[in-house]
Coordinates of C-alpha atoms and ligand atoms in Angstrom, one line a residue:
M1 CA 0.0 0.0 0.0
K2 CA 1.3 3.4 -1.0
T3 CA 0.7 6.5 1.1
N4 CA 1.1 10.1 -0.2
T5 CA 3.2 12.4 2.0
H6 CA 0.3 15.0 2.0
P7 CA -3.4 14.1 2.7
Q8 CA -5.1 13.1 -0.5
F9 CA -8.6 11.8 -1.0
A10 CA -10.2 10.3 -4.1
V11 CA -13.9 10.8 -4.2
V12 CA -15.4 7.8 -6.0
G13 CA -18.7 6.0 -6.5
H14 CA -21.5 5.3 -8.9
P15 CA -22.2 8.0 -11.5
N16 CA -24.5 10.9 -10.5
K17 CA -24.3 10.4 -6.7
G18 CA -22.9 13.8 -5.8
K19 CA -19.1 13.1 -6.0
S20 CA -18.4 16.4 -7.7
S21 CA -20.8 18.2 -5.4
I22 CA -18.9 17.0 -2.4
V23 CA -15.5 18.0 -3.9
S24 CA -17.0 21.4 -4.8
T25 CA -18.3 22.0 -1.3
L26 CA -15.2 20.9 0.5
S27 CA -12.8 22.7 -1.7
H28 CA -15.0 25.9 -1.9
D29 CA -14.6 25.7 -5.7
Q30 CA -17.7 26.5 -7.7
S31 CA -16.0 26.0 -11.1
I32 CA -16.4 22.2 -10.8
A33 CA -19.0 20.8 -13.2
I34 CA -22.1 19.4 -11.5
S35 CA -25.2 18.2 -13.4
N36 CA -27.9 15.7 -13.3
R37 CA -26.5 14.1 -16.4
S38 CA -24.8 10.8 -15.5
G39 CA -21.1 10.8 -16.6
T40 CA -20.5 14.6 -16.1
T41 CA -17.0 14.0 -14.8
E42 CA -14.9 12.3 -17.4
H43 CA -11.4 12.6 -16.0
A44 CA -9.9 12.4 -12.5
T45 CA -9.1 16.0 -11.5
T46 CA -7.2 17.1 -8.4
Y47 CA -8.4 20.1 -6.4
T48 CA -6.1 21.6 -3.7
V49 CA -7.5 23.0 -0.5
E50 CA -4.9 25.5 0.7
T51 CA -4.4 27.2 4.0
H52 CA -1.6 29.1 5.6
S53 CA -0.8 26.0 7.6
G54 CA -0.8 23.3 4.9
Y55 CA -2.9 21.8 2.2
Y56 CA -4.7 18.6 1.2
E57 CA -6.1 17.4 -2.1
L58 CA -9.4 16.1 -3.2
I59 CA -9.6 14.2 -6.5
D60 CA -12.9 14.2 -8.3
T61 CA -13.3 11.1 -10.5
P62 CA -15.7 9.7 -13.0
G63 CA -18.2 7.1 -11.7
F64 CA -17.8 3.3 -12.0
Q65 CA -19.2 2.2 -15.3
R66 CA -18.5 -1.6 -15.5
P67 CA -17.5 -2.6 -12.0
T68 CA -18.6 -6.3 -12.4
R69 CA -16.5 -6.8 -15.5
V70 CA -13.6 -5.0 -13.9
L71 CA -13.8 -7.3 -10.8
K72 CA -14.0 -10.3 -13.1
W73 CA -10.8 -9.1 -14.9
L74 CA -9.0 -8.6 -11.6
N75 CA -10.0 -12.1 -10.3
E76 CA -8.8 -13.7 -13.5
H77 CA -5.4 -12.0 -13.1
C78 CA -4.9 -12.7 -9.4
Q79 CA -4.1 -15.9 -7.5
N80 CA -4.6 -14.7 -3.9
A81 CA -5.1 -11.7 -1.7
S82 CA -1.3 -11.0 -1.5
E83 CA -1.2 -10.2 -5.2
R84 CA -4.1 -7.8 -5.3
A85 CA -2.1 -4.6 -5.2
K86 CA 0.1 -5.8 -8.0
T87 CA -2.9 -6.9 -10.1
L88 CA -4.5 -3.5 -9.6
Y89 CA -1.3 -1.9 -10.8
E90 CA -1.3 -4.1 -13.9
F91 CA -5.0 -3.2 -14.5
I92 CA -4.4 0.6 -14.5
S93 CA -1.2 0.2 -16.6
S94 CA -2.6 -2.1 -19.2
P95 CA -3.3 -0.2 -22.5
Q96 CA -6.2 -2.6 -23.2
C97 CA -7.8 -1.9 -19.8
Q98 CA -7.2 1.9 -20.3
E99 CA -9.3 1.6 -23.5
E100 CA -12.0 -0.8 -22.3
F101 CA -12.4 0.4 -18.7
R102 CA -11.5 4.1 -19.1
D103 CA -13.5 5.4 -16.1
E104 CA -12.3 2.7 -13.7
V105 CA -8.7 3.3 -14.7
E106 CA -9.2 7.0 -14.2
L107 CA -10.7 6.5 -10.7
L108 CA -8.4 3.8 -9.5
T109 CA -5.2 5.4 -10.6
P110 CA -5.0 8.0 -7.8
I111 CA -6.0 5.4 -5.2
V112 CA -3.3 2.9 -6.4
N113 CA -0.9 5.9 -6.2
G114 CA -1.6 6.6 -2.6
A115 CA -4.9 8.5 -2.1
A116 CA -7.4 7.5 0.5
I117 CA -11.0 6.7 -0.5
L118 CA -14.2 8.6 0.0
Y119 CA -17.0 6.4 -1.4
V120 CA -20.2 8.3 -2.1
V121 CA -23.7 6.9 -2.2
D122 CA -27.2 8.3 -2.4
G123 CA -29.2 7.8 0.7
S124 CA -32.5 8.6 -1.1
R125 CA -32.2 5.5 -3.3
P126 CA -32.3 1.9 -2.1
Y127 CA -29.2 -0.2 -1.7
G128 CA -28.6 -2.8 -4.4
V129 CA -26.2 -5.7 -5.1
E130 CA -24.8 -3.8 -8.1
Y131 CA -22.8 -1.7 -5.7
E132 CA -21.0 -4.6 -4.2
S133 CA -18.5 -5.0 -7.1
E134 CA -17.5 -1.4 -6.7
M135 CA -16.9 -1.8 -3.0
E136 CA -15.1 -5.0 -3.5
I137 CA -12.7 -3.4 -6.0
L138 CA -12.1 -0.6 -3.6
R139 CA -11.3 -3.1 -0.8
W140 CA -8.7 -4.7 -3.1
T141 CA -6.7 -1.4 -3.0
G142 CA -6.2 -1.8 0.7
Q143 CA -6.3 2.0 1.1
P144 CA -7.9 3.8 4.0
S145 CA -11.5 4.5 3.2
M146 CA -14.7 6.1 4.4
A147 CA -18.2 6.0 3.0
L148 CA -20.3 9.1 2.7
I149 CA -24.0 8.8 2.4
N150 CA -25.4 11.8 0.5
P151 CA -29.2 12.1 1.1
I152 CA -29.8 13.7 -2.3
E153 CA -33.6 13.9 -2.1
N154 CA -34.2 12.5 1.4
G155 CA -32.8 10.1 3.9
Q156 CA -35.2 7.3 3.3
F157 CA -32.6 4.5 2.8
V158 CA -29.9 5.8 5.0
D159 CA -30.2 2.9 7.6
E160 CA -30.2 0.3 4.8
W161 CA -27.1 1.8 3.3
S162 CA -25.4 2.1 6.7
S163 CA -25.6 -1.6 7.5
A164 CA -24.4 -2.6 4.0
L165 CA -21.5 0.0 4.0
A166 CA -20.4 -0.9 7.5
Q167 CA -19.2 -4.3 6.2
Y168 CA -16.9 -2.6 3.7
F169 CA -15.8 0.6 5.4
K170 CA -14.5 1.3 8.9
S171 CA -16.3 4.7 8.9
V172 CA -19.6 5.6 7.5
R173 CA -20.9 9.2 7.6
L174 CA -23.9 11.2 6.5
F175 CA -22.9 14.2 4.5
N176 CA -25.0 16.4 2.4
P177 CA -22.9 18.7 0.2
F178 CA -25.8 21.1 -0.4
N179 CA -26.7 21.6 3.3
A180 CA -23.5 21.0 5.3
D181 CA -22.5 24.3 6.8
F182 CA -18.9 25.3 7.5
D183 CA -18.9 23.7 10.9
K184 CA -20.2 20.4 9.5
Q185 CA -17.5 20.6 6.8
I186 CA -14.8 21.0 9.5
E187 CA -16.4 18.2 11.5
L188 CA -16.0 15.9 8.5
L189 CA -12.5 16.9 7.9
K190 CA -11.7 16.1 11.5
T191 CA -12.9 12.5 10.9
F192 CA -10.5 12.2 8.0
V193 CA -7.7 12.3 10.7
Y194 CA -8.6 8.7 11.7
L195 CA -8.2 7.4 8.2
N196 CA -4.5 7.6 8.1
P197 CA -2.4 8.4 11.2
Q198 CA 0.4 9.7 9.1
W199 CA -1.8 12.6 7.9
A200 CA -3.2 13.4 11.3
D201 CA -0.8 16.3 12.1
S202 CA -1.2 18.0 8.8
L203 CA -5.0 17.5 8.8
N204 CA -5.2 19.1 12.3
R205 CA -3.1 22.0 11.1
I206 CA -5.2 22.4 8.0
T207 CA -8.5 22.4 9.9
D208 CA -7.1 25.1 12.2
G209 CA -6.0 27.0 9.1
L210 CA -9.5 26.8 7.6
V211 CA -11.0 28.1 10.8
N212 CA -8.6 31.0 10.9
K213 CA -9.3 31.8 7.3
R214 CA -13.0 31.9 8.1
H215 CA -12.3 34.4 10.9
S216 CA -10.4 36.7 8.6
Q217 CA -13.1 36.4 5.9
K218 CA -15.5 37.7 8.5
S219 CA -13.3 40.7 9.4
E220 CA -12.9 41.5 5.8
S221 CA -16.7 41.3 5.3
I222 CA -17.1 43.9 8.1
T223 CA -14.6 46.2 6.4
I224 CA -16.5 45.9 3.1
L225 CA -19.7 46.9 4.8
A226 CA -18.0 49.8 6.8
H227 CA -16.6 51.3 3.5
L228 CA -19.9 50.8 1.8
L229 CA -21.7 52.6 4.6
E230 CA -19.3 55.5 4.6
D231 CA -19.5 55.9 0.9
L232 CA -23.3 55.7 0.6
C233 CA -23.9 58.1 3.5
A234 CA -21.4 60.6 2.2
H235 CA -22.2 60.5 -1.5
Q236 CA -23.6 63.5 -3.3
T237 CA -24.1 64.4 -7.0
H238 CA -24.3 67.9 -8.3
Q239 CA -24.6 69.7 -11.5
K240 CA -23.9 73.4 -12.0
A241 CA -26.2 75.8 -13.9
V242 CA -26.3 79.6 -14.2
T243 CA -29.9 80.2 -13.2
K244 CA -32.1 78.7 -10.6
T245 CA -34.6 77.6 -13.2
Q246 CA -31.9 75.7 -15.1
A247 CA -30.7 74.0 -12.0
T248 CA -34.2 72.9 -11.0
K249 CA -34.7 71.4 -14.5
L250 CA -31.5 69.3 -13.9
K251 CA -33.1 67.5 -11.0
P252 CA -34.2 64.3 -12.9
V253 CA -30.7 63.9 -14.5
V254 CA -28.9 64.5 -11.2
M255 CA -31.2 62.1 -9.4
K256 CA -30.6 59.4 -12.0
N257 CA -26.8 59.8 -11.7
Y258 CA -27.0 59.7 -7.9
T259 CA -29.3 56.7 -7.8
Q260 CA -27.1 54.8 -10.3
W261 CA -24.0 55.6 -8.4
M262 CA -25.5 54.3 -5.1
K263 CA -26.7 51.2 -6.8
T264 CA -23.4 50.4 -8.5
R265 CA -21.5 51.0 -5.2
E266 CA -23.7 48.6 -3.4
H267 CA -23.5 46.1 -6.2
N268 CA -19.7 46.3 -6.1
A269 CA -19.7 45.7 -2.4
I270 CA -21.7 42.5 -2.8
E271 CA -19.4 41.4 -5.6
E272 CA -16.5 42.0 -3.3
L273 CA -18.2 39.9 -0.6
L274 CA -18.9 37.1 -3.1
A275 CA -15.3 37.0 -4.3
L276 CA -14.1 36.9 -0.7
Y277 CA -16.0 33.7 -0.1
C278 CA -15.0 32.2 -3.5
H279 CA -18.5 32.7 -4.9
S280 CA -17.6 35.1 -7.8
K281 CA -19.8 33.0 -10.2
T282 CA -22.9 33.3 -7.9
A283 CA -25.6 35.4 -9.5
F284 CA -27.6 37.8 -7.3
S285 CA -30.2 40.5 -7.7
L286 CA -30.7 43.5 -5.5
K287 CA -34.0 45.2 -4.9
D288 CA -34.0 49.0 -5.6
L289 CA -32.7 51.0 -2.7
D290 CA -35.6 53.1 -1.4
L291 CA -34.2 56.6 -1.2
P292 CA -35.9 59.3 0.8
P293 CA -37.8 61.7 -1.4
D294 CA -36.3 65.0 0.1
L295 CA -32.9 64.6 -1.4
F296 CA -33.0 67.4 -3.9
D297 CA -31.4 70.7 -3.1
C298 CA -30.8 73.8 -5.3
E299 CA -28.1 76.0 -3.9
E300 CA -25.9 78.8 -5.0
W301 CA -22.3 78.1 -6.0
Y302 CA -19.2 80.1 -6.5
A303 CA -16.1 79.7 -8.6
W304 CA -13.4 77.3 -7.5
G305 CA -15.4 76.0 -4.6
L306 CA -15.0 79.1 -2.6
N307 CA -18.0 80.7 -0.9
K308 CA -19.1 84.2 -1.6
K309 CA -17.1 85.8 1.2
Q310 CA -13.9 84.0 0.3
L311 CA -14.2 84.9 -3.3
V312 CA -14.8 88.5 -2.6
S313 CA -11.8 88.8 -0.3
A314 CA -9.6 86.8 -2.6
S315 CA -10.5 89.2 -5.4
T316 CA -9.8 92.1 -3.1
I317 CA -6.4 90.9 -2.3
A318 CA -5.8 90.0 -5.9
G319 CA -6.3 93.5 -6.9
A320 CA -3.1 94.5 -5.2
A321 CA -1.1 91.3 -5.0
S322 CA 0.5 88.7 -7.1
G323 CA -0.9 85.2 -7.8
A324 CA 1.4 83.7 -5.2
M325 CA 0.0 85.9 -2.4
L326 CA -3.4 85.1 -3.6
D327 CA -2.8 81.4 -3.1
A328 CA -1.5 82.0 0.4
A329 CA -4.5 84.2 1.2
I330 CA -7.0 81.5 0.5
A331 CA -4.7 78.8 1.9
G332 CA -4.4 77.2 -1.5
S333 CA -8.0 76.1 -1.4
S334 CA -8.1 76.0 -5.2
L335 CA -5.3 74.8 -7.5
M336 CA -6.8 76.9 -10.3
M337 CA -6.2 80.1 -8.3
G338 CA -2.4 79.8 -8.8
T339 CA -2.6 79.2 -12.5
I340 CA -5.4 81.3 -14.0
G341 CA -7.0 82.8 -10.9
G342 CA -4.4 85.2 -9.7
G343 CA -3.8 87.2 -12.8
L344 CA -7.3 87.2 -14.1
I345 CA -9.0 88.2 -10.9
G346 CA -6.3 90.8 -10.4
A347 CA -7.0 92.1 -13.8
T348 CA -10.8 92.5 -13.2
G349 CA -10.2 95.1 -10.5
A350 CA -9.7 95.3 -6.8
W351 CA -13.2 94.4 -5.7
I352 CA -16.2 92.6 -7.2
G353 CA -19.4 93.5 -5.4
A354 CA -21.1 90.6 -3.7
N355 CA -24.4 91.0 -5.5
S356 CA -22.9 91.3 -8.9
L357 CA -20.7 88.3 -8.3
L358 CA -23.0 85.7 -9.9
N359 CA -23.1 87.7 -13.1
A360 CA -19.3 88.3 -13.2
R361 CA -17.5 86.4 -15.8
I362 CA -13.8 85.6 -16.4
K363 CA -13.1 84.8 -20.0
G364 CA -16.7 84.1 -20.6
L365 CA -17.0 81.7 -17.6
P366 CA -19.5 82.6 -14.9
L367 CA -18.1 83.0 -11.4
G368 CA -21.2 81.7 -9.8
G369 CA -24.7 80.4 -10.2
F370 CA -27.0 77.7 -9.0
Q371 CA -26.5 74.0 -8.7
A372 CA -28.8 71.0 -8.6
K373 CA -27.6 68.8 -5.8
I374 CA -28.7 65.4 -4.5
G375 CA -27.4 64.0 -1.2
P376 CA -25.9 63.2 1.1
I377 CA -28.7 61.4 2.8
T378 CA -29.4 62.8 6.3
N379 CA -32.2 60.3 7.1
R380 CA -31.2 58.4 10.3
N381 CA -32.7 55.2 9.1
F382 CA -30.7 55.1 5.9
P383 CA -27.5 53.4 7.4
F384 CA -29.7 50.7 8.9
V385 CA -31.3 50.0 5.5
V386 CA -27.8 49.6 4.1
I387 CA -26.6 47.3 6.9
G388 CA -29.8 45.2 6.8
R389 CA -29.5 44.6 3.0
F390 CA -25.8 43.7 3.3
L391 CA -26.3 41.5 6.3
H392 CA -29.1 39.6 4.6
L393 CA -26.9 38.7 1.7
Y394 CA -23.9 38.1 3.9
Q395 CA -25.8 35.5 5.9
Q396 CA -26.9 33.8 2.6
I397 CA -23.4 33.8 1.2
I398 CA -21.6 32.3 4.2
N399 CA -24.2 29.5 4.2
L400 CA -24.2 28.9 0.5
N401 CA -22.3 25.8 -0.4
H402 CA -20.2 25.8 -3.5
A403 CA -22.0 22.9 -4.9
D404 CA -25.2 24.9 -4.7
R405 CA -25.3 27.1 -7.8
R406 CA -28.6 29.0 -7.1
M407 CA -29.1 32.7 -7.5
L408 CA -29.2 34.9 -4.4
T409 CA -32.1 37.2 -4.0
Q410 CA -33.2 39.7 -1.3
S411 CA -36.3 38.4 0.3
T412 CA -38.0 39.8 3.4
F413 CA -35.5 40.2 6.1
D414 CA -36.4 41.4 9.6
F415 CA -33.3 43.4 10.4
Q416 CA -35.1 45.0 13.4
K417 CA -35.3 41.5 15.0
Q418 CA -31.6 41.0 14.4
L419 CA -30.8 44.3 16.1
E420 CA -32.9 43.2 19.1
L421 CA -30.8 40.2 19.5
L422 CA -27.8 42.4 20.4
D423 CA -27.1 43.6 23.9
T424 CA -28.1 47.1 24.7
D425 CA -24.5 48.5 24.6
A426 CA -23.8 47.0 21.2
R427 CA -27.1 48.3 19.8
K428 CA -26.5 51.8 21.2
A429 CA -23.0 51.9 19.7
I430 CA -24.4 51.1 16.3
F431 CA -27.0 53.7 16.6
N432 CA -24.5 56.3 17.6
G433 CA -22.1 55.4 14.8
C434 CA -24.9 55.6 12.2
N435 CA -26.0 58.9 13.6
R436 CA -22.5 60.3 13.1
L437 CA -22.4 58.9 9.6
V438 CA -25.5 60.7 8.5
K439 CA -24.2 63.9 10.1
Q440 CA -21.1 63.5 7.9
K441 CA -18.9 62.9 10.9
S442 CA -16.2 60.2 10.9
V443 CA -16.6 57.0 12.9
N444 CA -13.2 55.6 13.8
N445 CA -14.2 52.2 15.1
L446 CA -17.0 51.4 12.6
D447 CA -15.7 47.9 12.1
E448 CA -15.7 47.2 15.8
L449 CA -19.3 48.6 16.1
L450 CA -20.5 46.4 13.3
L451 CA -18.9 43.2 14.6
P452 CA -21.7 42.0 16.9
L453 CA -24.0 41.9 13.9
F454 CA -21.7 39.5 12.1
N455 CA -21.6 37.2 15.1
L456 CA -25.4 36.6 14.9
K457 CA -26.4 33.1 13.6
Ligands
GTP501 N1 -30.6 18.5 -3.7 C1 -29.4 17.9 -3.8 N2 -29.0 17.6 -5.0 C2 -27.8 17.0 -5.1 C3 -27.0 16.7 -3.9 N3 -25.9 16.1 -4.3 C4 -25.9 16.0 -5.6 N4 -27.1 16.6 -6.1 C5 -27.5 16.7 -7.5 O1 -27.2 15.4 -8.1 C6 -26.7 15.6 -9.4 C7 -25.4 14.9 -9.6 O2 -24.4 15.6 -8.8 P1 -22.9 15.5 -9.2 O3 -22.1 16.1 -8.1 O4 -22.6 16.0 -10.6 O5 -22.7 13.9 -9.2 P2 -21.4 13.1 -9.6 O6 -21.4 11.9 -8.8 O7 -20.2 13.9 -9.7 O8 -21.8 12.7 -11.1 P3 -20.9 12.1 -12.3 O9 -19.8 13.1 -12.5 O10 -21.8 12.2 -13.5 O11 -20.5 10.8 -12.0 C8 -26.7 17.1 -9.7 O12 -27.9 17.4 -10.4 C9 -26.7 17.7 -8.3 O13 -27.2 18.9 -8.3 C10 -27.6 17.0 -2.6 O14 -27.0 16.8 -1.6 N5 -28.8 17.6 -2.7
MG502 MG1 -18.9 14.4 -11.2

C-alpha cells in the first residue's frame, strides 16, 4: 500500500451520486462541473484545499461504469489476496484496460498511487447488489476508506445503506454537500484524521488553518460593509447651472446619476463579498434602494469651490497682489487660483461686489450660479437600511455551499429583529455610529461597532 506524503482523498462511487458536489463544497470551488447528467465528470481531477498551515487534495473522479466486469478481470489476473495490489497496478497500466475500462482506470489510478478513498452513495435511493462489485474493487486497493451517504432527495434509505456499508468501510458518515454548513465541513475533515495516522498532524493544522481563514473572511466582510456605509452616507451628486430655473430642471438627471452611483456602489460591495467567499460566479439580484424623497437641493455656487465671502476677499487681495500671495491668502484652497486665478482676478479690478458676483465672468465663464444637488442622505434610518440589506446577503453567502449554484435574492429580512438580539450596549454603539455617519462625521471604530451583527447566527 502506497501513502502520499500529504493528505489526498479520491472521491469515488456510482455516476451521479454527488461526488463532484462533495468536492466542490469541501474545496470551496464553484468551477467544478455538476449536473444531473450521468457521466458529467470524465477525468480524474485534483483540487487543492490550501491554508496558511498546509494543504490537502481532493480528487474528483468519473463514476464506475463496468465494475462487475472489472472485478472479473481482476479475479482472472490474481491468484490470492497478497497479489491484489500488484494486479490493480497491472490493471491501470494495461493499454487494453485503459481503453476498455477508461472510467475505472481514471478513478483507480490516484488510489493505487496513494490516495485515501471517500466512497459516495445516495441515501434517497435503495441499496442494491450492483454496488458490491464497486466496494469489493475498492477493498482490493487496501487504502484507508470512508463511506459518505449523501441524502440527495431525502434520507429514506440511510439505515439500509449504513448496514451494508459498515461491512466494507470502517467509517460511514452522512454528508449532504448542499446543506452541510462550515462547521459540518470542518467536522467531516476532522474525521479524516482517523483514516491515516500519518496525515493526522497535517490535517489538524489544515482544519485550524481553515477556521482561521474563516475568521479573517468575517473581518474583511465587516470592512467591506464599513466602507460601503461611509461611501453611501457621504455621497452627493451635483450639476452646476447659471440660473435657478436651469438648476431645477436638472433635477431628474442628477437624481438618476445619484441613484445609479449608489446602486453600483452597493452592487460592487456584494461582488467583493462574493469574491471573498470564492463565490464570484454566484448570480444575485438586489432590490432597488428606497431613497428618501427629500434629497434634492438647489443651492448657489461660486467659482473654485469658494464661498461668496472667500471669493470677494480673494478678489480684493488679488487687486493689489501677485498670484502667489493670492494662493496664500486662501490657503491654496483651489489649484486653479495659482494658475489662472491670480492674474485674471487681479485684472478684473480690486473688488467685485457681492451681489454682482454671480453675473461676473472671467473669459466668458461665470463666477457663480446655482447647482442642482442630491445627497448626502441625512435620514437616520438610511444606514440601517444599508446594513440590513448587506447582512441579509452576507448570511446567505456564508451558508451557501459551493455545490449549490442557485441565484441569491433579497427576500423579506427582519433586520429589526436581528438588532434586538444584540445587547443594549452593542445596539447603542451602532445607533451612535450611524447617527454620526448621516451627520457627515467620521466614525473611527466602525468595524468594531458592526462586529456583533456579524456574530449573529
Ligand atoms: N438537492 C441535492 N442535489 C444534489 C445533492 N448532491 C448532488 N445533487 C445533485 O445530483 C446531481 C449529480 O451531482 P454530481 O455532483 O454532478 O454527481 P457526480 O457523482 O459527480 O456525477 P458524475 O460526474 O456524473 O459521476 C446534480 O444534479 C446535483 O445537483 C444534494 O446533496 N442535494
Ligand atoms: Mg462528477
